[in-house]
Each structure stands twice: as C-alpha cells, then as structure tokens.
Amino acid sequence: MALDHTVLLGSVVESTIAPQADQVDRAGRFPRSAVTALGEIGLLGLASATAVGGGGAGLAETARVIERLAGVCGSTAMVLLTHYAATAVVEAHGPPSLRGAIARGEHLATLALGEPGDRGAVTRTGGAVVLEGTKTWVTAAGEADSYVWCCGSAAVLVGGDTPGLRAGAPFDGLGLRGCAATSMTADRVEVPADAVVAEGLDHALPVFLVLGAAFSLGLTEAMLADTAGRVPESRELAALRARADLLRVFCDDTVAAVAGGRGDARVRAAQARLAGAETATEIGDRLLRLCGFAAVRKELAVERHYRDALTARVMTPTGETLQEFGGQDAVGQPLFR
C-alpha cells in the first residue's frame, strides 16, 4: 500500500528541508535539493489529476502541505505555493505533456503575477503570440521550468527556456530569502497561440490566496511553538493561542468555500490571505516583545519565521489590494480584474 503523502512529507522535512532551512535563509540560496526531494515523493504533482499520474489532491490537502512547510522553511513553502497556483491553470488548460511532467514531479511551475500595473502586452502575430513586459516579485524567477504569466484576467503559459525571457538581479531581502523572488522580463517572447488562457487568473488567484493564508498560519504556529516555555505571561499566551485558533477556523471555512464554489469564495479567499498575513506579523511581534532578547537569537527559528511573515505580508497582492477586493465585492463589482 502506498504511503500517505503526509508521512512522506515528514520524512523529507526531517532529512532534507529542516537541516538546510537556516542556510537557505542566511545565504539566500534557492532550495533546489528540497524541490527535487518534493518532486521525488510526488508532492510537486499532488494537485495534478490522477488521470495524468498526479495525486489528485484538493485544496484542503495542498493547504496542509503548505502550512507544514512554512513552519520549517518559508522559502521552500513559498516556492511550492506558487507552483500549486500555477498548476491550477495548467490543469485546466495546459497540454497533456506539461500536465504529465508536473504530475511526475519533473517540472516546477510558478506564477508570474506581479504588481497591479505589471500587466504586460500580448500581441498576436499569425499563429503565434508575442509577450512583452516585466513582472516583479516572481517566486522561483530563473529557477522554474515554466511560468504562468498573468496579463489582466488572462494568463500565458511560457516555458522557462523560451528565448527573450530573463530573470532580474538575485533577491537579497529581509525574509523568504531563498525563494528567488525577483523580476522577470519578457522581451518579445513568442509562444503558440494556444498558450493563452482567457480566464487564467480565475484559476490561479483563489488558490494563491488560500494557500497564502495557510502559509501564514504555518508561520504563526511555528512561532508559538518556538517560544513555548519562554513567554512569562500565560494569559497573554492564551490570547495569542486563541487568535491562531480563530485563524485556523477561518482558513478551513475559506478552503471549503473555494473548493465548493460557494458564492462568497473569492472575497473570502482575499479576506483569509489578509487575515493570515496580519495575524502572523502581529503575533510574531508580540512574541518577540514578550520573550525579549532571547527570541532574536539565530539559534531559535522565531526571528526567521517573523522575517518571512513580514516579507509575505508585502508580496503581491498587498493588504491594500486585498482590502480593495473587499470594497469591490461590497458594491457588486467583479473581483480579480
């Protein structure tokens, strides 16, 4: 009988991801060995359909994987998060060869979402499409095998080795230092016309937002665990624990909303991502104050998790954009446009 993917994940976390997490952060090194190991145990293909050899997992299962990884290595978790968001588009509209490669764990995809103004230009020339523009904050930039390049509500499937596609300067920032989040430029990149997905953002963004909330929940749980026994105020710790538990309930309900196609699914996904980011940073800040100087030592992972939480909070879409989603929903305007 095949092992459950959570058992396999635990094995890879212990053998590969956890031992390298600190060095990935300090050196700003892309976690290539972790990605390879995740592919070998079927987790790169977890969200792919069983018909192409994937795990056939739903959003609840992928969210649990992201939560677990975020509490160990935020950079690895963010790489897998964007891969799952890109996979949602590939599964809906990608060619069988690409779907099969992802399902077999041989192909890393990522989401080129960028800032709101980073739409890029798509022009049709005969039977091909020419893509131009620059995207900021692309996770696994220069490392992924393919990109789901979002242009408004549409998306373009672009191979990582396509001529004219190039990554910007290596990322050297506060947190998530190993996820290779930098700019990607398309300089007259030519792809087949069928590589354009008309409503690609509708597939990718809800998954991206929900998994972003799970990511923040994983960081929150890890920071609470890191500081266990070091918080002198039991009442304060209980209050923080209650906030984390509320976030989990909200995340679980949001997963159910999105997976079940509930009417409020889109706005709930945006709210969950915002709530997760704010909860992780606020709880992290409070724990650092309560624990004092001991909590910022490199021997403990809490300061790394806190930096990852701060960085994730300002990644696209930012809190301001997520609040705009809520406003659009309140007045009946379409979201994700």
PDB file of N, CA and C in Angstrom, residues 1 23 35 39 75 84 88 114 125 132 137 164 184 203 247 272 291 299 315:
ATOM      1  N   MET A   1       0.851  -1.197   0.000  1.00  0.00           N
ATOM      2  CA  MET A   1       0.000   0.000   0.000  1.00  0.00           C
ATOM      3  C   MET A   1       0.890   1.251   0.000  1.00  0.00           C
ATOM      4  N   GLN A  23      20.449  27.654   6.453  1.00  0.00           N
ATOM      5  CA  GLN A  23      21.430  28.038   5.447  1.00  0.00           C
ATOM      6  C   GLN A  23      20.770  28.625   4.203  1.00  0.00           C
ATOM      7  N   VAL A  35      13.254  21.075  -3.459  1.00  0.00           N
ATOM      8  CA  VAL A  35      12.305  20.968  -4.564  1.00  0.00           C
ATOM      9  C   VAL A  35      12.429  19.606  -5.244  1.00  0.00           C
ATOM     10  N   GLY A  39       9.599  16.637  -5.419  1.00  0.00           N
ATOM     11  CA  GLY A  39       9.186  16.025  -6.672  1.00  0.00           C
ATOM     12  C   GLY A  39       9.274  14.513  -6.623  1.00  0.00           C
ATOM     13  N   SER A  75      10.937  29.712   2.577  1.00  0.00           N
ATOM     14  CA  SER A  75      11.315  29.840   1.166  1.00  0.00           C
ATOM     15  C   SER A  75      10.830  28.639   0.363  1.00  0.00           C
ATOM     16  N   TYR A  84       1.766  25.334  -6.940  1.00  0.00           N
ATOM     17  CA  TYR A  84       0.394  24.836  -6.887  1.00  0.00           C
ATOM     18  C   TYR A  84      -0.578  25.813  -7.556  1.00  0.00           C
ATOM     19  N   ALA A  88      -2.868  24.966 -11.026  1.00  0.00           N
ATOM     20  CA  ALA A  88      -4.318  25.089 -11.195  1.00  0.00           C
ATOM     21  C   ALA A  88      -4.663  25.537 -12.614  1.00  0.00           C
ATOM     22  N   GLY A 114       2.945  39.576 -10.363  1.00  0.00           N
ATOM     23  CA  GLY A 114       3.429  40.943 -10.406  1.00  0.00           C
ATOM     24  C   GLY A 114       2.525  41.932  -9.699  1.00  0.00           C
ATOM     25  N   THR A 125       0.495  37.402 -33.677  1.00  0.00           N
ATOM     26  CA  THR A 125       1.171  37.509 -34.965  1.00  0.00           C
ATOM     27  C   THR A 125       1.002  36.188 -35.693  1.00  0.00           C
ATOM     28  N   GLU A 132       5.397  40.767 -24.098  1.00  0.00           N
ATOM     29  CA  GLU A 132       6.382  41.757 -23.680  1.00  0.00           C
ATOM     30  C   GLU A 132       5.975  42.340 -22.327  1.00  0.00           C
ATOM     31  N   TRP A 137       8.419  40.558  -8.284  1.00  0.00           N
ATOM     32  CA  TRP A 137       8.072  39.601  -7.222  1.00  0.00           C
ATOM     33  C   TRP A 137       7.660  38.233  -7.775  1.00  0.00           C
ATOM     34  N   GLY A 164      14.238  35.220 -24.997  1.00  0.00           N
ATOM     35  CA  GLY A 164      13.708  36.534 -24.655  1.00  0.00           C
ATOM     36  C   GLY A 164      13.199  36.650 -23.233  1.00  0.00           C
ATOM     37  N   MET A 184      10.968  39.295 -13.641  1.00  0.00           N
ATOM     38  CA  MET A 184      11.095  38.538 -14.883  1.00  0.00           C
ATOM     39  C   MET A 184      10.689  39.457 -16.032  1.00  0.00           C
ATOM     40  N   HIS A 203      -8.461  30.821 -12.209  1.00  0.00           N
ATOM     41  CA  HIS A 203      -7.993  29.537 -11.695  1.00  0.00           C
ATOM     42  C   HIS A 203      -6.874  29.724 -10.673  1.00  0.00           C
ATOM     43  N   LEU A 247      -7.822  31.932  13.387  1.00  0.00           N
ATOM     44  CA  LEU A 247      -7.322  31.970  12.016  1.00  0.00           C
ATOM     45  C   LEU A 247      -7.488  30.608  11.352  1.00  0.00           C
ATOM     46  N   ALA A 272      -9.064  35.886   3.790  1.00  0.00           N
ATOM     47  CA  ALA A 272      -8.227  34.921   4.509  1.00  0.00           C
ATOM     48  C   ALA A 272      -6.752  35.242   4.339  1.00  0.00           C
ATOM     49  N   CYS A 291       9.198  37.656  24.800  1.00  0.00           N
ATOM     50  CA  CYS A 291      10.369  36.808  25.069  1.00  0.00           C
ATOM     51  C   CYS A 291      11.658  37.599  25.210  1.00  0.00           C
ATOM     52  N   GLU A 299      19.899  31.035  17.054  1.00  0.00           N
ATOM     53  CA  GLU A 299      19.709  29.635  17.440  1.00  0.00           C
ATOM     54  C   GLU A 299      18.241  29.235  17.424  1.00  0.00           C
ATOM     55  N   MET A 315       4.104  40.986  -0.175  1.00  0.00           N
ATOM     56  CA  MET A 315       4.118  40.421  -1.522  1.00  0.00           C
ATOM     57  C   MET A 315       2.757  40.619  -2.183  1.00  0.00           C
TER      58      MET A 315
END
